[in-house]
Amino acid sequence: MSRPLRVVVIGSGPSGFYAAEALQRQSAVPVQVDMLDRLPTPYGLVRGGVAPDHQKIKGVTVVYERIASHPEFRFYGNVMLGRDVQVSELDKHYDAVIYAVGNESDKRMGIPGEDFSGSHPATNFVGWFNGHPDYREERFDLSVERAVVVGIGNVAMDVARILAEDPEVLAKTDIAGYALEALRKSRVREVTILGRRGPAQAAFSPAEIAEIGSLHGADLVLLPEEARLDDVSRETLSRKPDPEAEKNIKYLNDKAAQGAGSNPRKVHLRLCVSPVEVLGENGRMNAVRIEKNKLTADEKGNVRPKGTGQMETLQAGLIFRSVGYNGVPIQGVPFDAKSGHIPNEAGRVVDEAKKPILGKYVVGWAKRGPSGLVGTNRPCSVATANALLEDFKSFDAGPAPEKAREAAEALYRSRQKELFTFKDWKALDRIEVETGKKLGKVREKFTSVAEMVAALSSEKAAA
Ligand code: NAP
């Protein structure tokens, strides 16, 4: 072989890093990996999505640093596909492209009043408290006393926990400074989480709900009749046992039996209810109408919620929808609007005729939808990397000057004067950790690209 296979990974979250790692861990095909991110900072949802009080999960970045230190790996931060470089240009400079772009949009509830002020996607709140540059200007009216969170997945748990948590616990984390100040002034006393199905179908993991149940200063409260297992779910579980669901059912019933507790803040978990309308006045929400559901099994045995017509109104000044994510189409890349991700077969991107496109691959949420924990991405990315290596196993392209690393880097530098290498990111990382230390925090994040650029240039000027 006359030159290494040139691969570019778009996106530097977990799935992107695991794809790079899988390519590094073999020697049959010599590979050079470049990784682009639209932000100067790497790590995707580990930095911008994982909640600040989950520092253990963030510890996984040690693995990504090791991957980034490989001599045949380069990181180009602040370089955005579609803005600074086009798909056709990547095709010229690389043999293969791996899309690790995640899901950057949220699903809507599709109910009247959803656009009232006070109604927000959970993703915006998560991005805001995590200091993601896209969300730092978001404003949430935390002067209200009651908030509603729709959905009972782990993102909903993160949102409810951050709203109900003692801010002094968050003060030691890497939460964005402005978010900590706003949460310290928050008057939210009651958070109501709405699950449209029952305890057996909860999407949260047992550890996540247990964290809500052991918050400082807040009680998890359930109605015993909503925590109780219904006949349809009991029958489904007897056919298809689910240890996680069993754990959740027991935990929720134990909690329901404990009553409301004596802490000043309450997290109410309501089950088998759906929001049907956000109510408000003068463009501002003030309540949510919910409908009681009954669970039924469809012809395939899936448990579905069915409205009973029994309504209730919850007074609330904020509502966060946390009902799942969707991908965002990229110019020049196939996109399946129905599923919200890049159409693929086992990681090979396919065209309209469902035929794999040689040299185009996808990993992570962009491949399989928004599911799983950080570690779920490793086998997913390994499978895609293996498909890529299989396609290029007899690769022998001969010399191609435009496919030299220098040519790609020159292109990025010509388009983005404020390009961040991994070394540049490490400089930012050190400043964030040092600033954090002075404040008694894990780190104090830069939350705007301009701040990052300025900090790096003063660091370089001082060196
Ligand atoms: P998710 O786990 O898919 O949960 C979505 C929730 O929204 C489900 O409870 C779903 O109920 C509900 N829902 C969907 N449409 C609805 C509607 N129209 N009305 C009412 N409820 C509706 O999604 P997620 O919470 O966004 O999490 C995404 C992934 O990230 C998950 O794999 C999650 O585990 C992971 N994550 C993990 C952590 C962690 O480990 N700490 C933290 C955050 C996220 P149905 O089940 O009835 O559809």
Short mmCIF file of C-alpha atoms and ligand atoms in Angstrom, two decimals:
data_model
loop_
_atom_site.label_atom_id
_atom_site.label_comp_id
_atom_site.label_asym_id
_atom_site.label_seq_id
_atom_site.Cartn_x
_atom_site.Cartn_y
_atom_site.Cartn_z
CA MET A 1 0.00 0.00 0.00
CA SER A 2 1.44 3.35 -0.98
CA ARG A 3 -0.41 5.59 1.51
CA PRO A 4 -2.63 5.21 4.58
CA LEU A 5 -6.40 5.14 4.24
CA ARG A 6 -7.67 8.65 5.00
CA VAL A 7 -10.77 8.74 7.20
CA VAL A 8 -12.58 11.78 8.59
CA VAL A 9 -14.97 11.55 11.53
CA ILE A 10 -17.57 14.32 11.72
CA GLY A 11 -18.35 14.96 15.38
CA SER A 12 -16.26 14.38 18.49
CA GLY A 13 -18.75 12.80 20.86
CA PRO A 14 -18.43 9.27 22.25
CA SER A 15 -19.48 7.50 19.03
CA GLY A 16 -16.90 9.45 16.99
CA PHE A 17 -14.08 8.67 19.40
CA TYR A 18 -15.02 4.99 19.61
CA ALA A 19 -14.99 4.78 15.79
CA ALA A 20 -11.50 6.32 15.74
CA GLU A 21 -10.39 3.89 18.45
CA ALA A 22 -11.67 0.87 16.49
CA LEU A 23 -9.69 2.01 13.43
CA GLN A 24 -6.58 2.49 15.57
CA ARG A 25 -6.89 -0.94 17.15
CA GLN A 26 -6.19 -2.88 13.96
CA SER A 27 -3.14 -3.07 11.75
CA ALA A 28 -4.49 -4.78 8.63
CA VAL A 29 -5.25 -1.40 7.01
CA PRO A 30 -3.01 1.55 7.95
CA VAL A 31 -5.39 4.42 8.72
CA GLN A 32 -5.10 8.15 9.44
CA VAL A 33 -8.07 9.60 11.28
CA ASP A 34 -9.00 13.30 11.25
CA MET A 35 -11.90 14.44 13.43
CA LEU A 36 -13.91 17.63 12.90
CA ASP A 37 -16.15 19.36 15.40
CA ARG A 38 -18.15 22.54 14.90
CA LEU A 39 -17.17 23.59 18.43
CA PRO A 40 -13.58 24.27 19.55
CA THR A 41 -14.16 21.77 22.38
CA PRO A 42 -14.43 17.99 21.90
CA TYR A 43 -16.59 15.29 23.55
CA GLY A 44 -20.12 16.12 22.33
CA LEU A 45 -22.78 15.12 24.84
CA VAL A 46 -20.20 14.13 27.46
CA ARG A 47 -19.42 17.85 27.77
CA GLY A 48 -22.72 19.38 26.67
CA GLY A 49 -25.30 16.74 27.66
CA VAL A 50 -24.23 14.67 30.67
CA ALA A 51 -25.49 16.46 33.77
CA PRO A 52 -22.90 18.33 35.89
CA ASP A 53 -23.63 16.21 38.96
CA HIS A 54 -22.66 13.08 36.96
CA GLN A 55 -18.91 13.65 36.99
CA LYS A 56 -18.17 9.92 37.10
CA ILE A 57 -19.67 9.49 33.62
CA LYS A 58 -17.56 12.41 32.37
CA GLY A 59 -14.44 10.52 33.53
CA VAL A 60 -14.68 8.61 30.23
CA THR A 61 -12.86 11.53 28.54
CA VAL A 62 -9.58 9.98 29.79
CA VAL A 63 -10.18 7.26 27.19
CA TYR A 64 -10.87 9.84 24.46
CA GLU A 65 -7.65 11.70 25.34
CA ARG A 66 -5.74 8.48 24.84
CA ILE A 67 -7.37 8.00 21.43
CA ALA A 68 -6.53 11.61 20.51
CA SER A 69 -2.87 11.08 21.45
CA HIS A 70 -2.40 8.46 18.70
CA PRO A 71 0.22 9.73 16.22
CA GLU A 72 -2.14 9.18 13.26
CA PHE A 73 -5.02 11.18 14.81
CA ARG A 74 -5.82 14.89 14.34
CA PHE A 75 -8.61 17.01 15.85
CA TYR A 76 -9.85 20.11 14.03
CA GLY A 77 -12.21 22.03 16.30
CA ASN A 78 -14.34 25.04 15.31
CA VAL A 79 -14.61 23.57 11.79
CA MET A 80 -18.20 23.04 10.74
CA LEU A 81 -19.38 20.84 7.92
CA GLY A 82 -21.70 22.91 5.72
CA ARG A 83 -20.18 26.21 6.93
CA ASP A 84 -16.39 25.87 6.66
CA VAL A 85 -16.15 22.78 4.51
CA GLN A 86 -18.55 20.95 2.19
CA VAL A 87 -19.30 17.26 1.73
CA SER A 88 -17.84 17.36 -1.83
CA GLU A 89 -14.56 18.68 -0.39
CA LEU A 90 -14.38 15.88 2.15
CA ASP A 91 -14.84 13.42 -0.72
CA LYS A 92 -11.78 14.93 -2.38
CA HIS A 93 -9.56 14.71 0.69
CA TYR A 94 -10.66 11.43 2.25
CA ASP A 95 -11.35 7.85 1.28
CA ALA A 96 -14.07 7.52 3.89
CA VAL A 97 -16.32 9.76 5.99
CA ILE A 98 -17.89 8.65 9.28
CA TYR A 99 -20.83 10.75 10.43
CA ALA A 100 -20.94 10.93 14.23
CA VAL A 101 -23.24 13.94 14.32
CA GLY A 102 -25.75 12.76 16.93
CA ASN A 103 -29.30 14.12 17.10
CA GLU A 104 -29.34 17.89 17.37
CA SER A 105 -33.05 18.54 17.49
CA ASP A 106 -35.87 17.56 19.83
CA LYS A 107 -39.27 15.96 19.28
CA ARG A 108 -42.37 18.03 19.89
CA MET A 109 -45.42 17.00 21.92
CA GLY A 110 -47.81 18.15 19.20
CA ILE A 111 -50.37 19.69 21.58
CA PRO A 112 -52.03 23.14 21.63
CA GLY A 113 -50.17 25.81 23.58
CA GLU A 114 -46.79 24.14 23.11
CA ASP A 115 -45.29 27.42 21.89
CA PHE A 116 -46.41 29.58 24.82
CA SER A 117 -43.56 31.31 26.60
CA GLY A 118 -42.51 29.09 29.50
CA SER A 119 -42.63 25.97 27.31
CA HIS A 120 -39.17 24.68 26.40
CA PRO A 121 -37.43 21.67 24.91
CA ALA A 122 -35.52 19.85 27.66
CA THR A 123 -32.47 19.87 25.37
CA ASN A 124 -32.25 23.67 25.60
CA PHE A 125 -32.28 23.54 29.39
CA VAL A 126 -29.66 20.77 29.41
CA GLY A 127 -27.45 22.72 26.97
CA TRP A 128 -27.93 25.86 29.07
CA PHE A 129 -26.90 24.39 32.44
CA ASN A 130 -24.00 22.61 30.72
CA GLY A 131 -22.66 25.85 29.21
CA HIS A 132 -23.09 24.77 25.58
CA PRO A 133 -22.43 27.88 23.43
CA ASP A 134 -25.68 27.35 21.47
CA TYR A 135 -27.81 27.65 24.60
CA ARG A 136 -26.05 30.16 26.86
CA GLU A 137 -28.48 32.92 25.87
CA GLU A 138 -31.57 30.83 26.72
CA ARG A 139 -33.70 32.19 29.55
CA PHE A 140 -35.90 30.11 31.85
CA ASP A 141 -38.28 31.83 34.22
CA LEU A 142 -37.22 30.24 37.49
CA SER A 143 -39.30 32.75 39.47
CA VAL A 144 -42.28 30.39 39.12
CA GLU A 145 -43.06 27.83 41.82
CA ARG A 146 -44.21 24.91 39.68
CA ALA A 147 -42.61 23.22 36.70
CA VAL A 148 -43.69 20.24 34.62
CA VAL A 149 -41.38 17.82 32.82
CA VAL A 150 -42.94 15.63 30.11
CA GLY A 151 -41.46 12.16 29.53
CA ILE A 152 -39.87 9.67 31.90
CA GLY A 153 -36.53 8.92 30.25
CA ASN A 154 -33.13 9.71 31.74
CA VAL A 155 -33.04 13.21 30.19
CA ALA A 156 -36.29 14.02 32.03
CA MET A 157 -34.64 12.76 35.24
CA ASP A 158 -31.65 15.06 34.65
CA VAL A 159 -33.93 18.07 34.13
CA ALA A 160 -36.09 17.32 37.18
CA ARG A 161 -33.03 16.69 39.35
CA ILE A 162 -31.27 19.92 38.37
CA LEU A 163 -34.49 21.87 39.05
CA ALA A 164 -35.01 20.26 42.47
CA GLU A 165 -31.40 19.79 43.60
CA ASP A 166 -29.79 21.92 46.30
CA PRO A 167 -27.73 24.44 44.23
CA GLU A 168 -24.85 24.11 46.71
CA VAL A 169 -24.42 20.50 45.58
CA LEU A 170 -24.19 21.72 41.98
CA ALA A 171 -21.79 24.51 43.00
CA LYS A 172 -18.90 22.03 43.18
CA THR A 173 -19.49 20.61 39.70
CA ASP A 174 -18.73 22.00 36.22
CA ILE A 175 -22.20 23.57 35.89
CA ALA A 176 -22.12 26.83 33.90
CA GLY A 177 -21.53 29.77 36.25
CA TYR A 178 -24.59 31.71 35.01
CA ALA A 179 -26.81 28.63 35.48
CA LEU A 180 -25.64 28.16 39.06
CA GLU A 181 -26.46 31.79 39.86
CA ALA A 182 -29.94 31.44 38.29
CA LEU A 183 -30.62 28.17 40.14
CA ARG A 184 -29.54 29.75 43.42
CA LYS A 185 -32.31 32.32 42.94
CA SER A 186 -34.84 29.75 41.69
CA ARG A 187 -38.25 29.74 43.36
CA VAL A 188 -39.28 26.41 41.83
CA ARG A 189 -40.61 24.26 44.68
CA GLU A 190 -42.60 21.65 42.84
CA VAL A 191 -41.55 19.64 39.79
CA THR A 192 -44.13 17.29 38.27
CA ILE A 193 -42.87 14.63 35.87
CA LEU A 194 -45.45 13.15 33.51
CA GLY A 195 -45.23 9.56 32.21
CA ARG A 196 -47.83 8.55 29.65
CA ARG A 197 -47.50 4.87 30.57
CA GLY A 198 -46.97 3.06 33.88
CA PRO A 199 -44.11 2.02 36.16
CA ALA A 200 -43.32 -1.08 34.05
CA GLN A 201 -42.69 1.06 30.94
CA ALA A 202 -40.58 3.79 32.55
CA ALA A 203 -37.60 4.63 30.32
CA PHE A 204 -35.43 5.85 33.22
CA SER A 205 -32.84 3.51 34.70
CA PRO A 206 -33.25 2.38 38.33
CA ALA A 207 -30.14 4.37 39.33
CA GLU A 208 -31.57 7.60 37.87
CA ILE A 209 -34.90 7.42 39.67
CA ALA A 210 -33.13 6.44 42.89
CA GLU A 211 -31.09 9.64 42.60
CA ILE A 212 -34.29 11.68 42.46
CA GLY A 213 -35.53 9.75 45.46
CA SER A 214 -32.45 10.69 47.48
CA LEU A 215 -32.10 14.39 46.63
CA HIS A 216 -31.03 16.81 49.34
CA GLY A 217 -34.01 18.93 50.23
CA ALA A 218 -36.58 17.29 47.91
CA ASP A 219 -38.97 14.34 48.20
CA LEU A 220 -40.08 12.05 45.39
CA VAL A 221 -43.86 11.70 45.67
CA LEU A 222 -46.18 9.25 43.88
CA LEU A 223 -49.84 8.35 44.08
CA PRO A 224 -50.05 4.69 45.21
CA GLU A 225 -52.74 3.93 42.60
CA GLU A 226 -50.46 5.21 39.80
CA ALA A 227 -47.39 3.29 41.02
CA ARG A 228 -49.35 0.01 41.21
CA LEU A 229 -48.82 -2.48 38.38
CA ASP A 230 -51.84 -2.77 36.07
CA ASP A 231 -53.12 -6.11 34.71
CA VAL A 232 -51.93 -5.55 31.12
CA SER A 233 -48.35 -4.81 32.24
CA ARG A 234 -48.37 -7.71 34.72
CA GLU A 235 -49.36 -10.08 31.94
CA THR A 236 -46.68 -8.63 29.58
CA LEU A 237 -43.99 -8.95 32.26
CA SER A 238 -44.93 -12.55 32.97
CA ARG A 239 -44.40 -13.36 29.28
CA LYS A 240 -41.29 -11.21 28.92
CA PRO A 241 -39.46 -10.69 32.23
CA ASP A 242 -37.60 -7.38 32.59
CA PRO A 243 -35.37 -7.08 35.69
CA GLU A 244 -34.92 -3.29 35.29
CA ALA A 245 -38.68 -2.78 35.10
CA GLU A 246 -39.18 -5.02 38.17
CA LYS A 247 -36.64 -2.91 40.05
CA ASN A 248 -38.39 0.33 39.06
CA ILE A 249 -41.83 -1.04 40.01
CA LYS A 250 -40.64 -2.05 43.47
CA TYR A 251 -38.81 1.24 44.05
CA LEU A 252 -41.78 3.37 42.96
CA ASN A 253 -44.25 1.42 45.08
CA ASP A 254 -41.99 1.69 48.13
CA LYS A 255 -41.71 5.44 47.55
CA ALA A 256 -45.47 5.80 47.06
CA ALA A 257 -46.02 4.06 50.42
CA GLN A 258 -43.72 6.57 52.17
CA GLY A 259 -46.03 9.52 51.50
CA ALA A 260 -45.05 13.11 50.77
CA GLY A 261 -42.10 13.49 53.21
CA SER A 262 -41.06 16.71 54.90
CA ASN A 263 -38.55 18.31 52.54
CA PRO A 264 -39.36 21.79 51.20
CA ARG A 265 -39.19 20.77 47.53
CA LYS A 266 -41.28 18.03 45.93
CA VAL A 267 -40.80 16.00 42.76
CA HIS A 268 -44.16 14.47 41.85
CA LEU A 269 -43.99 11.55 39.46
CA ARG A 270 -47.37 11.14 37.77
CA LEU A 271 -47.93 7.98 35.74
CA CYS A 272 -50.44 7.01 33.07
CA VAL A 273 -51.17 10.65 32.23
CA SER A 274 -50.63 12.62 29.01
CA PRO A 275 -50.44 16.38 28.56
CA VAL A 276 -53.22 17.40 26.17
CA GLU A 277 -52.89 21.20 26.25
CA VAL A 278 -50.62 23.90 27.61
CA LEU A 279 -52.88 26.67 28.94
CA GLY A 280 -51.97 30.32 29.25
CA GLU A 281 -52.74 33.98 28.82
CA ASN A 282 -51.11 36.75 26.80
CA GLY A 283 -48.68 34.29 25.26
CA ARG A 284 -47.46 33.02 28.66
CA MET A 285 -48.30 29.55 29.99
CA ASN A 286 -49.83 29.11 33.44
CA ALA A 287 -51.11 25.52 33.51
CA VAL A 288 -51.09 22.13 31.80
CA ARG A 289 -54.19 20.05 31.13
CA ILE A 290 -53.52 16.34 31.49
CA GLU A 291 -55.63 13.29 30.66
CA LYS A 292 -55.65 10.05 32.58
CA ASN A 293 -54.65 7.02 30.45
CA LYS A 294 -55.55 3.38 30.58
CA LEU A 295 -53.00 0.88 29.33
CA THR A 296 -53.95 -1.56 26.58
CA ALA A 297 -51.98 -4.13 24.57
CA ASP A 298 -51.95 -3.86 20.77
CA GLU A 299 -52.02 -6.87 18.40
CA LYS A 300 -48.23 -7.27 18.78
CA GLY A 301 -48.46 -7.20 22.56
CA ASN A 302 -46.98 -3.68 22.92
CA VAL A 303 -48.42 -1.76 25.85
CA ARG A 304 -50.03 1.52 24.68
CA PRO A 305 -51.61 4.46 26.53
CA LYS A 306 -55.25 5.23 25.74
CA GLY A 307 -56.94 8.42 26.92
CA THR A 308 -59.90 7.90 29.26
CA GLY A 309 -61.38 11.38 28.88
CA GLN A 310 -60.73 12.06 32.58
CA MET A 311 -58.98 15.46 32.72
CA GLU A 312 -57.06 17.37 35.37
CA THR A 313 -55.37 20.78 35.35
CA LEU A 314 -51.92 21.31 36.86
CA GLN A 315 -50.92 24.89 37.64
CA ALA A 316 -47.38 25.45 36.29
CA GLY A 317 -45.26 28.30 34.96
CA LEU A 318 -42.76 26.13 33.10
CA ILE A 319 -42.95 23.00 30.99
CA PHE A 320 -40.01 21.06 29.58
CA ARG A 321 -40.69 18.50 26.88
CA SER A 322 -38.33 15.55 27.12
CA VAL A 323 -39.92 13.15 24.67
CA GLY A 324 -36.91 12.22 22.55
CA TYR A 325 -34.49 13.65 20.00
CA ASN A 326 -34.29 13.87 16.21
CA GLY A 327 -31.41 14.22 13.78
CA VAL A 328 -30.91 17.31 11.64
CA PRO A 329 -30.34 16.82 7.88
CA ILE A 330 -26.92 17.74 6.45
CA GLN A 331 -26.69 19.09 2.89
CA GLY A 332 -25.38 16.31 0.67
CA VAL A 333 -25.95 13.47 3.15
CA PRO A 334 -28.95 11.09 2.93
CA PHE A 335 -31.51 11.66 5.68
CA ASP A 336 -34.60 9.72 6.65
CA ALA A 337 -37.06 12.33 7.88
CA LYS A 338 -39.40 9.67 9.29
CA SER A 339 -36.90 8.03 11.62
CA GLY A 340 -34.87 11.24 12.08
CA HIS A 341 -31.52 9.61 11.30
CA ILE A 342 -29.08 8.85 8.47
CA PRO A 343 -30.35 5.75 6.60
CA ASN A 344 -27.85 2.94 6.89
CA GLU A 345 -27.31 -0.76 6.93
CA ALA A 346 -25.15 -1.79 9.86
CA GLY A 347 -23.39 1.59 9.68
CA ARG A 348 -23.00 1.81 5.90
CA VAL A 349 -24.92 4.87 4.68
CA VAL A 350 -27.43 3.82 1.99
CA ASP A 351 -28.92 5.76 -0.91
CA GLU A 352 -32.60 6.01 -1.87
CA ALA A 353 -32.45 2.55 -3.44
CA LYS A 354 -31.09 1.29 -0.08
CA LYS A 355 -27.72 0.59 -1.72
CA PRO A 356 -24.62 1.23 0.44
CA ILE A 357 -22.59 4.25 -0.69
CA LEU A 358 -18.92 3.26 -0.67
CA GLY A 359 -16.91 5.41 1.72
CA LYS A 360 -19.89 6.78 3.74
CA TYR A 361 -20.56 5.53 7.28
CA VAL A 362 -22.51 6.52 10.35
CA VAL A 363 -22.26 5.82 14.10
CA GLY A 364 -24.08 6.64 17.34
CA TRP A 365 -27.46 8.37 17.56
CA ALA A 366 -27.23 9.45 13.90
CA LYS A 367 -27.09 5.72 13.06
CA ARG A 368 -29.54 4.11 15.46
CA GLY A 369 -31.57 6.92 17.02
CA PRO A 370 -31.35 8.43 20.53
CA SER A 371 -30.92 5.36 22.67
CA GLY A 372 -28.48 3.85 25.10
CA LEU A 373 -25.85 5.11 27.50
CA VAL A 374 -22.37 6.46 26.63
CA GLY A 375 -20.89 2.94 26.56
CA THR A 376 -23.58 1.68 24.15
CA ASN A 377 -21.76 3.65 21.46
CA ARG A 378 -18.63 1.54 21.65
CA PRO A 379 -19.99 -1.69 20.08
CA CYS A 380 -22.07 0.44 17.69
CA SER A 381 -18.95 2.26 16.45
CA VAL A 382 -16.85 -0.93 16.35
CA ALA A 383 -19.47 -2.51 14.04
CA THR A 384 -19.36 0.47 11.68
CA ALA A 385 -15.54 0.59 11.72
CA ASN A 386 -15.47 -3.12 10.88
CA ALA A 387 -17.80 -2.53 7.92
CA LEU A 388 -15.49 0.27 6.72
CA LEU A 389 -12.38 -1.91 7.08
CA GLU A 390 -14.10 -4.75 5.25
CA ASP A 391 -14.92 -2.37 2.35
CA PHE A 392 -11.30 -1.18 2.17
CA LYS A 393 -9.50 -4.41 2.99
CA SER A 394 -7.80 -4.57 -0.39
CA PHE A 395 -7.31 -0.81 -0.53
CA ASP A 396 -4.39 0.27 -2.69
CA ALA A 397 -5.16 3.67 -4.13
CA GLY A 398 -1.67 4.76 -5.03
CA PRO A 399 -0.39 8.28 -4.32
CA ALA A 400 -2.95 11.09 -4.28
CA PRO A 401 -1.60 14.51 -3.21
CA GLU A 402 -5.05 15.86 -2.33
CA LYS A 403 -5.45 12.96 0.09
CA ALA A 404 -2.39 13.95 2.10
CA ARG A 405 -3.07 15.15 5.66
CA GLU A 406 -1.38 18.51 4.90
CA ALA A 407 -3.82 19.21 2.06
CA ALA A 408 -6.88 18.73 4.29
CA GLU A 409 -5.36 20.78 7.11
CA ALA A 410 -4.47 23.60 4.70
CA LEU A 411 -8.08 23.65 3.51
CA TYR A 412 -9.45 23.90 7.07
CA ARG A 413 -6.96 26.61 8.01
CA SER A 414 -7.84 28.60 4.89
CA ARG A 415 -11.53 28.51 5.89
CA GLN A 416 -11.26 28.87 9.66
CA LYS A 417 -8.62 31.18 11.11
CA GLU A 418 -9.65 30.19 14.64
CA LEU A 419 -9.11 26.48 14.19
CA PHE A 420 -8.49 24.50 17.40
CA THR A 421 -6.13 21.53 17.45
CA PHE A 422 -6.30 19.01 20.27
CA LYS A 423 -3.31 20.76 21.86
CA ASP A 424 -5.27 24.02 21.76
CA TRP A 425 -8.22 22.31 23.44
CA LYS A 426 -5.89 20.96 26.14
CA ALA A 427 -4.77 24.53 26.82
CA LEU A 428 -8.42 25.57 27.28
CA ASP A 429 -9.00 22.50 29.41
CA ARG A 430 -6.17 23.50 31.76
CA ILE A 431 -7.52 27.05 32.11
CA GLU A 432 -11.04 25.76 32.83
CA VAL A 433 -9.78 23.38 35.52
CA GLU A 434 -7.53 26.03 37.11
CA THR A 435 -10.31 28.63 37.16
CA GLY A 436 -12.67 26.02 38.58
CA LYS A 437 -10.23 25.19 41.35
CA LYS A 438 -10.22 28.80 42.54
CA LEU A 439 -14.03 28.66 42.73
CA GLY A 440 -14.16 25.27 44.44
CA LYS A 441 -15.56 23.68 41.26
CA VAL A 442 -14.45 20.77 39.09
CA ARG A 443 -14.04 23.26 36.23
CA GLU A 444 -15.41 26.61 35.11
CA LYS A 445 -16.38 26.20 31.47
CA PHE A 446 -15.95 28.69 28.69
CA THR A 447 -19.45 29.05 27.30
CA SER A 448 -18.87 31.03 24.12
CA VAL A 449 -16.61 30.43 21.14
CA ALA A 450 -15.42 34.06 21.32
CA GLU A 451 -14.29 33.54 24.95
CA MET A 452 -12.47 30.35 23.93
CA VAL A 453 -10.69 32.09 21.05
CA ALA A 454 -9.68 35.01 23.28
CA ALA A 455 -8.42 32.73 26.07
CA LEU A 456 -6.35 30.68 23.68
CA SER A 457 -4.78 33.71 22.04
CA SER A 458 -3.77 35.23 25.41
CA GLU A 459 -2.39 31.85 26.44
CA LYS A 460 -0.33 31.69 23.25
CA ALA A 461 0.82 35.31 23.63
CA ALA A 462 1.98 34.58 27.19
CA ALA A 463 3.87 31.42 26.18
P1 NAP B 1 -36.05 8.12 26.10
O1 NAP B 1 -35.29 7.26 27.04
O2 NAP B 1 -36.42 7.54 24.80
O3 NAP B 1 -37.38 8.61 26.86
C1 NAP B 1 -38.36 9.36 26.21
C2 NAP B 1 -39.58 9.46 27.10
O4 NAP B 1 -40.52 10.31 26.47
C3 NAP B 1 -40.28 8.12 27.33
O5 NAP B 1 -40.73 8.07 28.65
C4 NAP B 1 -41.48 8.21 26.36
O6 NAP B 1 -42.59 7.46 26.76
C5 NAP B 1 -41.80 9.67 26.48
N1 NAP B 1 -42.60 10.19 25.38
C6 NAP B 1 -42.35 10.11 24.05
N2 NAP B 1 -43.31 10.74 23.35
C7 NAP B 1 -44.19 11.22 24.26
C8 NAP B 1 -45.38 11.97 24.18
N3 NAP B 1 -45.85 12.37 22.99
N4 NAP B 1 -46.04 12.29 25.31
C9 NAP B 1 -45.56 11.90 26.51
N5 NAP B 1 -44.43 11.20 26.67
C10 NAP B 1 -43.74 10.87 25.56
O7 NAP B 1 -35.27 9.45 25.74
P2 NAP B 1 -34.35 10.47 26.56
O8 NAP B 1 -34.75 10.62 27.97
O9 NAP B 1 -34.31 11.66 25.70
O10 NAP B 1 -32.92 9.76 26.57
C11 NAP B 1 -32.23 9.48 25.36
C12 NAP B 1 -31.14 8.46 25.66
O11 NAP B 1 -30.09 9.07 26.44
C13 NAP B 1 -31.64 7.30 26.46
O12 NAP B 1 -31.05 6.11 26.00
C14 NAP B 1 -31.17 7.60 27.86
O13 NAP B 1 -30.98 6.46 28.69
C15 NAP B 1 -29.84 8.29 27.59
N6 NAP B 1 -29.46 9.15 28.74
C16 NAP B 1 -28.80 8.57 29.77
C17 NAP B 1 -28.48 9.31 30.87
C18 NAP B 1 -27.76 8.67 32.03
O14 NAP B 1 -27.33 7.56 31.97
N7 NAP B 1 -27.59 9.35 33.12
C19 NAP B 1 -28.85 10.66 30.96
C20 NAP B 1 -29.53 11.22 29.90
C21 NAP B 1 -29.85 10.45 28.80
P3 NAP B 1 -42.95 6.06 26.06
O15 NAP B 1 -42.00 5.06 26.64
O16 NAP B 1 -44.36 5.85 26.44
O17 NAP B 1 -42.73 6.24 24.58
#
